[in-house]
CSV table of C-alpha atoms in Angstrom, one decimal:
chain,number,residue,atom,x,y,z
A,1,UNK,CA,0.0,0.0,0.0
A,2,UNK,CA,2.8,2.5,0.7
A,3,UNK,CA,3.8,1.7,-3.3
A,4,UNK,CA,0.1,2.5,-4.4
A,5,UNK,CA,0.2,5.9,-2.9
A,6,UNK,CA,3.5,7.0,-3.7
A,7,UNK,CA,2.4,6.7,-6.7
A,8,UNK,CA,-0.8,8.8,-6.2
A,9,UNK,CA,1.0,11.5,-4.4
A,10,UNK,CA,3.8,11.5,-7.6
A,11,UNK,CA,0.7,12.5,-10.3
A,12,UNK,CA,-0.1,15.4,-8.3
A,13,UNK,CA,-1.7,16.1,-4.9
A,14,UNK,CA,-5.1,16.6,-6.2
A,15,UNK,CA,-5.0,13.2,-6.7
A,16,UNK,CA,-4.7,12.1,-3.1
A,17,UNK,CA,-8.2,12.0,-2.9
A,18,UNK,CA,-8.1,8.6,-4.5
A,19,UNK,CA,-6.2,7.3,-1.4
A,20,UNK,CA,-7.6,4.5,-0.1
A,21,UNK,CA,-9.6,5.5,3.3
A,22,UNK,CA,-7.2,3.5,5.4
A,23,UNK,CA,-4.4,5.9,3.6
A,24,UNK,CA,-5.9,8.9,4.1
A,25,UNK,CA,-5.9,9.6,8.3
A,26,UNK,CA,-2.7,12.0,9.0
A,27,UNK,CA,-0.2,9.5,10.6
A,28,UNK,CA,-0.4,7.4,7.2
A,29,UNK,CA,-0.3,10.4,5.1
A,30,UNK,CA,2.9,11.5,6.9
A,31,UNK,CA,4.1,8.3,7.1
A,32,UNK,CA,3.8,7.5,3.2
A,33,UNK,CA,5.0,10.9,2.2
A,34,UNK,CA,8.5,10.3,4.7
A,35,UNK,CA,8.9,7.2,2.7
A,36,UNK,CA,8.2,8.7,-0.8
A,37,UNK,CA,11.1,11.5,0.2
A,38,UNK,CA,13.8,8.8,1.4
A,39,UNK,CA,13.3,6.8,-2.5
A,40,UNK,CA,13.7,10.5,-4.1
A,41,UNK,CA,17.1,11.7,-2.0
A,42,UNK,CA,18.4,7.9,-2.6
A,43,UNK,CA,17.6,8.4,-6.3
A,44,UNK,CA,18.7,11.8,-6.7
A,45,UNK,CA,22.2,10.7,-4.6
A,46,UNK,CA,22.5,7.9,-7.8
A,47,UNK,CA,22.7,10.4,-9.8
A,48,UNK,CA,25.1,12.4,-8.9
A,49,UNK,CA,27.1,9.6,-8.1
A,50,UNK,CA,26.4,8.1,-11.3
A,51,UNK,CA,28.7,8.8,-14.4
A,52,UNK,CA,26.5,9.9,-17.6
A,53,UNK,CA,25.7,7.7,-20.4
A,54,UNK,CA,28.5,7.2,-22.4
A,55,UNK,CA,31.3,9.0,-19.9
A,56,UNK,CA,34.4,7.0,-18.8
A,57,UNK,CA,36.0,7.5,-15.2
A,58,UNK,CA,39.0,9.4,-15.4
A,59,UNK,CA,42.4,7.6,-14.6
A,60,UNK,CA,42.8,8.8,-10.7
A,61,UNK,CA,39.1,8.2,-10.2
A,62,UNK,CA,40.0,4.7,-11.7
A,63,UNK,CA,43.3,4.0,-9.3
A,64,UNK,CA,40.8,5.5,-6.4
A,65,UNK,CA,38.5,3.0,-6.7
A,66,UNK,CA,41.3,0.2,-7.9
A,67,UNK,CA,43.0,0.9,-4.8
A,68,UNK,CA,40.0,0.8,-2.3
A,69,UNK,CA,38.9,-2.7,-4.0
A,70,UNK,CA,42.4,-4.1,-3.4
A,71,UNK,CA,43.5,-2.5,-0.5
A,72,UNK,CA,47.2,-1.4,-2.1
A,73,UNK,CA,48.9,1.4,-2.0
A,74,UNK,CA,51.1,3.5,-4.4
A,75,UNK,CA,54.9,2.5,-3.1
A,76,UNK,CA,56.0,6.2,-3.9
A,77,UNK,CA,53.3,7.4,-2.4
A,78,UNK,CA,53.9,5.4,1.1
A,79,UNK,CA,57.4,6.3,0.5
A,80,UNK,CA,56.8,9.7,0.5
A,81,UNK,CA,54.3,9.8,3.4
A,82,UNK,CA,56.8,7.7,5.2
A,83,UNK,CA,59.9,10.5,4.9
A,84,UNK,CA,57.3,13.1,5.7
A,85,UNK,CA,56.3,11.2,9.0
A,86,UNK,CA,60.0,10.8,9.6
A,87,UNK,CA,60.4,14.6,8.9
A,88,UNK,CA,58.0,15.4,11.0
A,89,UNK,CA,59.1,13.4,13.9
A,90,UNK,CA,62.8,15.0,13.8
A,91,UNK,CA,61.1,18.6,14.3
A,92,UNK,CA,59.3,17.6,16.9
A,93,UNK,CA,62.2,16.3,18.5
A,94,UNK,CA,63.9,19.4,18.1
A,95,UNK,CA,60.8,21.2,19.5
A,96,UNK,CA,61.0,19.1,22.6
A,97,UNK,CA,64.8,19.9,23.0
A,98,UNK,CA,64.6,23.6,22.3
A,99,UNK,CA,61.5,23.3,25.2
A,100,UNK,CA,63.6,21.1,27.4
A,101,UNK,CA,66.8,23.7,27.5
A,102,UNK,CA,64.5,26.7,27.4
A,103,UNK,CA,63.1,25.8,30.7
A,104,UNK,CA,65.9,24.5,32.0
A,105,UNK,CA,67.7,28.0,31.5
A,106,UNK,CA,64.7,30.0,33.1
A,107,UNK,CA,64.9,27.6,36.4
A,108,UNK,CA,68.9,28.6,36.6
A,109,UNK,CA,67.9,32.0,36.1
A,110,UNK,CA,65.8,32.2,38.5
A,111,UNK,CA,67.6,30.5,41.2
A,112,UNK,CA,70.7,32.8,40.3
A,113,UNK,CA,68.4,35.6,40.5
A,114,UNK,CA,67.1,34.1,44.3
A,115,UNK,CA,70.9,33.9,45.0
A,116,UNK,CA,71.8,37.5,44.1
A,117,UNK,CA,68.5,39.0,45.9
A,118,UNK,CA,70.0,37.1,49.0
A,119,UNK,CA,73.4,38.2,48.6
A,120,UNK,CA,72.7,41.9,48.3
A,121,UNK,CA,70.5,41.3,51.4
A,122,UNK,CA,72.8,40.1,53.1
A,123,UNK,CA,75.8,41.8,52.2
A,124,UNK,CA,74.9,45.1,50.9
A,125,UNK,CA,76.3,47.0,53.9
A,126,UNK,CA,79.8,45.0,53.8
A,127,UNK,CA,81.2,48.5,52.2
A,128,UNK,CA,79.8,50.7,55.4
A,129,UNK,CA,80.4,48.5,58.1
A,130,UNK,CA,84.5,47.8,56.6
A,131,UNK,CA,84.3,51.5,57.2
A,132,UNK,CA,83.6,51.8,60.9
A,133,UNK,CA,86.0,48.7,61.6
A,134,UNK,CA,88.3,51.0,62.0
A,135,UNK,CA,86.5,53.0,64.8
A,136,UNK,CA,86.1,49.4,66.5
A,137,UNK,CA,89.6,49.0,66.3
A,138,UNK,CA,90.7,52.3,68.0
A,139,UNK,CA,87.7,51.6,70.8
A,140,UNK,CA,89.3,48.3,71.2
A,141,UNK,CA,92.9,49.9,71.4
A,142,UNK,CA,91.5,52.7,73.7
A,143,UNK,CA,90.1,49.9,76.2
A,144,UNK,CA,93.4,47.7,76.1
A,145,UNK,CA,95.6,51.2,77.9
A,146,UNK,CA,93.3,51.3,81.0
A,147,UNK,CA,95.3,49.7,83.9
A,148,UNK,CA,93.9,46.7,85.4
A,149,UNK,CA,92.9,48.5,88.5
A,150,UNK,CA,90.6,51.5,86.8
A,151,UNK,CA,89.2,48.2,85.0
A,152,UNK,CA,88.6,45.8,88.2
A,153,UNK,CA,87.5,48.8,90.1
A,154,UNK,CA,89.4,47.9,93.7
A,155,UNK,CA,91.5,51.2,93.9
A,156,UNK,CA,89.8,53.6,92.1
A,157,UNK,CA,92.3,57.0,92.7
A,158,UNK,CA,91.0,58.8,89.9
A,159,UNK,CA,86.8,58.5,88.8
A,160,UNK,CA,87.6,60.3,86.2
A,161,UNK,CA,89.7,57.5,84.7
A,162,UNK,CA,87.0,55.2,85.4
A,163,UNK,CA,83.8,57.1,83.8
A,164,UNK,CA,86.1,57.5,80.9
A,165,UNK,CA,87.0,53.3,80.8
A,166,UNK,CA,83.2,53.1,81.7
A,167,UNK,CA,82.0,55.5,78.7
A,168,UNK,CA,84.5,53.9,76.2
A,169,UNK,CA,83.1,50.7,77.0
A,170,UNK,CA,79.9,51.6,76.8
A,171,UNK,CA,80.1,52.4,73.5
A,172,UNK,CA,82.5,49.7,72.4
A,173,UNK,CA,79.6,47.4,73.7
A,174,UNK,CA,76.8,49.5,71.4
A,175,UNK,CA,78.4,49.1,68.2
A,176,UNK,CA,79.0,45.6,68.6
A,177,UNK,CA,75.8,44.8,69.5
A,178,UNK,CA,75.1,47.5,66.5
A,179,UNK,CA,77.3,44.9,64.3
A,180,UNK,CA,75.4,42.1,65.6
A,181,UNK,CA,71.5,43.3,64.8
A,182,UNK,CA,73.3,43.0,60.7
A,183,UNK,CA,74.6,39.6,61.4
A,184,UNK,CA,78.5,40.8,61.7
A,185,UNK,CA,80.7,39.3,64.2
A,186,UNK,CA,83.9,39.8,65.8
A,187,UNK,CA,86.5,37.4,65.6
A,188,UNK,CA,89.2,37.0,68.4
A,189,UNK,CA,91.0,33.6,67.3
A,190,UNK,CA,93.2,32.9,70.3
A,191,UNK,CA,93.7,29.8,70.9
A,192,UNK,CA,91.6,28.6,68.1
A,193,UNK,CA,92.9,26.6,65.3
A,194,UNK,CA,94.7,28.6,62.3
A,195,UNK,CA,91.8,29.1,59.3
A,196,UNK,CA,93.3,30.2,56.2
A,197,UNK,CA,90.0,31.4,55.4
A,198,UNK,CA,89.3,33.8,58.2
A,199,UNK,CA,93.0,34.1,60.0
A,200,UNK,CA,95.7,36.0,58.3
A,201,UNK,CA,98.9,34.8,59.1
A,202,UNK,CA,101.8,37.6,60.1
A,203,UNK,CA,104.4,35.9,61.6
A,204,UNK,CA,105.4,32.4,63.8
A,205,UNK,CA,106.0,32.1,67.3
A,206,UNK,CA,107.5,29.7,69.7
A,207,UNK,CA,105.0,28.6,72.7
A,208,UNK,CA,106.1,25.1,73.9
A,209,UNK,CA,102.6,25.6,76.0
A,210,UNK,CA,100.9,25.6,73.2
A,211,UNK,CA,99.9,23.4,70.2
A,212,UNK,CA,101.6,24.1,66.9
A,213,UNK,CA,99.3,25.5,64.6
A,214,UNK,CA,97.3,27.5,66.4
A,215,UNK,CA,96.7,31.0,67.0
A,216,UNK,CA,99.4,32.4,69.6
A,217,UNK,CA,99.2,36.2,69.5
A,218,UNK,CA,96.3,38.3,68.3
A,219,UNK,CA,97.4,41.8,66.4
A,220,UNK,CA,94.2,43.1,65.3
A,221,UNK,CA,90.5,41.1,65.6
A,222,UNK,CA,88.2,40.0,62.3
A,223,UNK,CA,85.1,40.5,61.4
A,224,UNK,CA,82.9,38.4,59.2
A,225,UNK,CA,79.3,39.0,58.1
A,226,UNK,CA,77.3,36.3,58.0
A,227,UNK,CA,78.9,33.6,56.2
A,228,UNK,CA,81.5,35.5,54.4
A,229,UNK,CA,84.7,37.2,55.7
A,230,UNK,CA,84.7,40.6,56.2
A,231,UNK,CA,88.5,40.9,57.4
A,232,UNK,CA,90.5,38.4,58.8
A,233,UNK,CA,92.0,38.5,62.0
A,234,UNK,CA,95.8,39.4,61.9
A,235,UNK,CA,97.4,36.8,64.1
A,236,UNK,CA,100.9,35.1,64.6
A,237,UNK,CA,100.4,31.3,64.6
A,238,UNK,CA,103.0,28.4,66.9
A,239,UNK,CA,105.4,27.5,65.2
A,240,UNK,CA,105.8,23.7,64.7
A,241,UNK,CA,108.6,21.7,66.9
């Protein structure tokens, strides 16, 4: 029945009244008419894939369809795909490198740029404070010429003496405590073992009382900020036996 009234609807639509009563309720009419429009897109897709009467299939349309019924391929053409994919593959490598070292060179610039905000932190006032080392030095040298007795207080025959010892030490003790709030030290190496690296060696000296290699006599104290040496302690060192 859906063949009878395609064919009615094809003459015309004033010819649907000849539908049979069971053809004519609006489900069926729908339902016939979807049908009759499938048949025409399926024939109207045969056409155009269709070649005309008469016309041959040109030579790549022939190797198309000679290669999809055989399943082969053209050997230059999978020889060229293949040094394309090999092509390809070497760029990407290249890529990958070039990525690799690029981010491998912003990490160690960035960690050298982390080390050099420390260090100027941390050492940015190594030039000012080399330049009161000095005044420490003549405090220090100020405090060693008091007599022993203005400095234990027992016999006291002068108070001026001693409110000057008192006021020079005073002071001494504010700028070393001054030194210490920027992480800067004194260093008094007596007795201590000889450093190379914070010790500077002036002369030798013979102390059987002592063991060679250390640090005998103390000229002048060093300083050293944080880590790093600001000056090193001028010292004479036992000599060996």
């Amino acid at each position: 029945w859906l063949l009878e009234a395609d064919a009615i609807f094809a003459r015309g639509s004033r010819e649907s009244t000849m539908l049979p009563s069971r053809l004519r309720s609006v489900p069926a009419r729908r339902l016939v008419q979807s049908a009759q429009a499938r048949r025409h897109i399926a024939w109207l897709r045969g056409l155009s894939s269709a070649p005309a009467d008469g016309e041959k299939p040109t030579a790549g349309e022939a190797a198309d369809a000679n290669a999809a019924g055989t399943g082969a391929a053209d050997p230059a053409e999978l020889a060229a795909l293949k040094a394309k994919l090999a092509e390809t593959e070497e760029k990407l490598k290249q890529r990958h490198d070039q990525l690799l070292r690029a981010v491998a060179d912003a990490d160690n610039i960035r960690k050298r740029t982390a080390i050099e905000v420390e260090n100027a932190h941390k050492y940015s006032i190594s030039t000012f404070a080399k330049s009161l080392l000095e005044v420490a030095d003549n405090l220090e040298r100020a405090l060693a010429l008091v007599p022993d007795d203005v400095r234990s207080g027992d016999a006291n025959p002068n108070p001026m003496m001693r409110a000057l010892f008192e006021g020079v030490k005073l002071t001494d003790d504010q700028l070393v405590a001054s030194f210490a709030t920027r992480d800067i030290v004194r260093i008094n190496p007596l007795g201590e073992k000889f450093d190379p690296n914070l010790h500077e060696a002036l002369f030798e000296i013979d102390d059987p009382s002592k063991e060679p290699g250390t640090v005998g006599q103390v000229m002048s104290v060093g300083y050293k900020i944080s880590d790093r040496c600001l000056r090193s302690a001028k010292v004479g060192v036992v000599k060996k036996a």
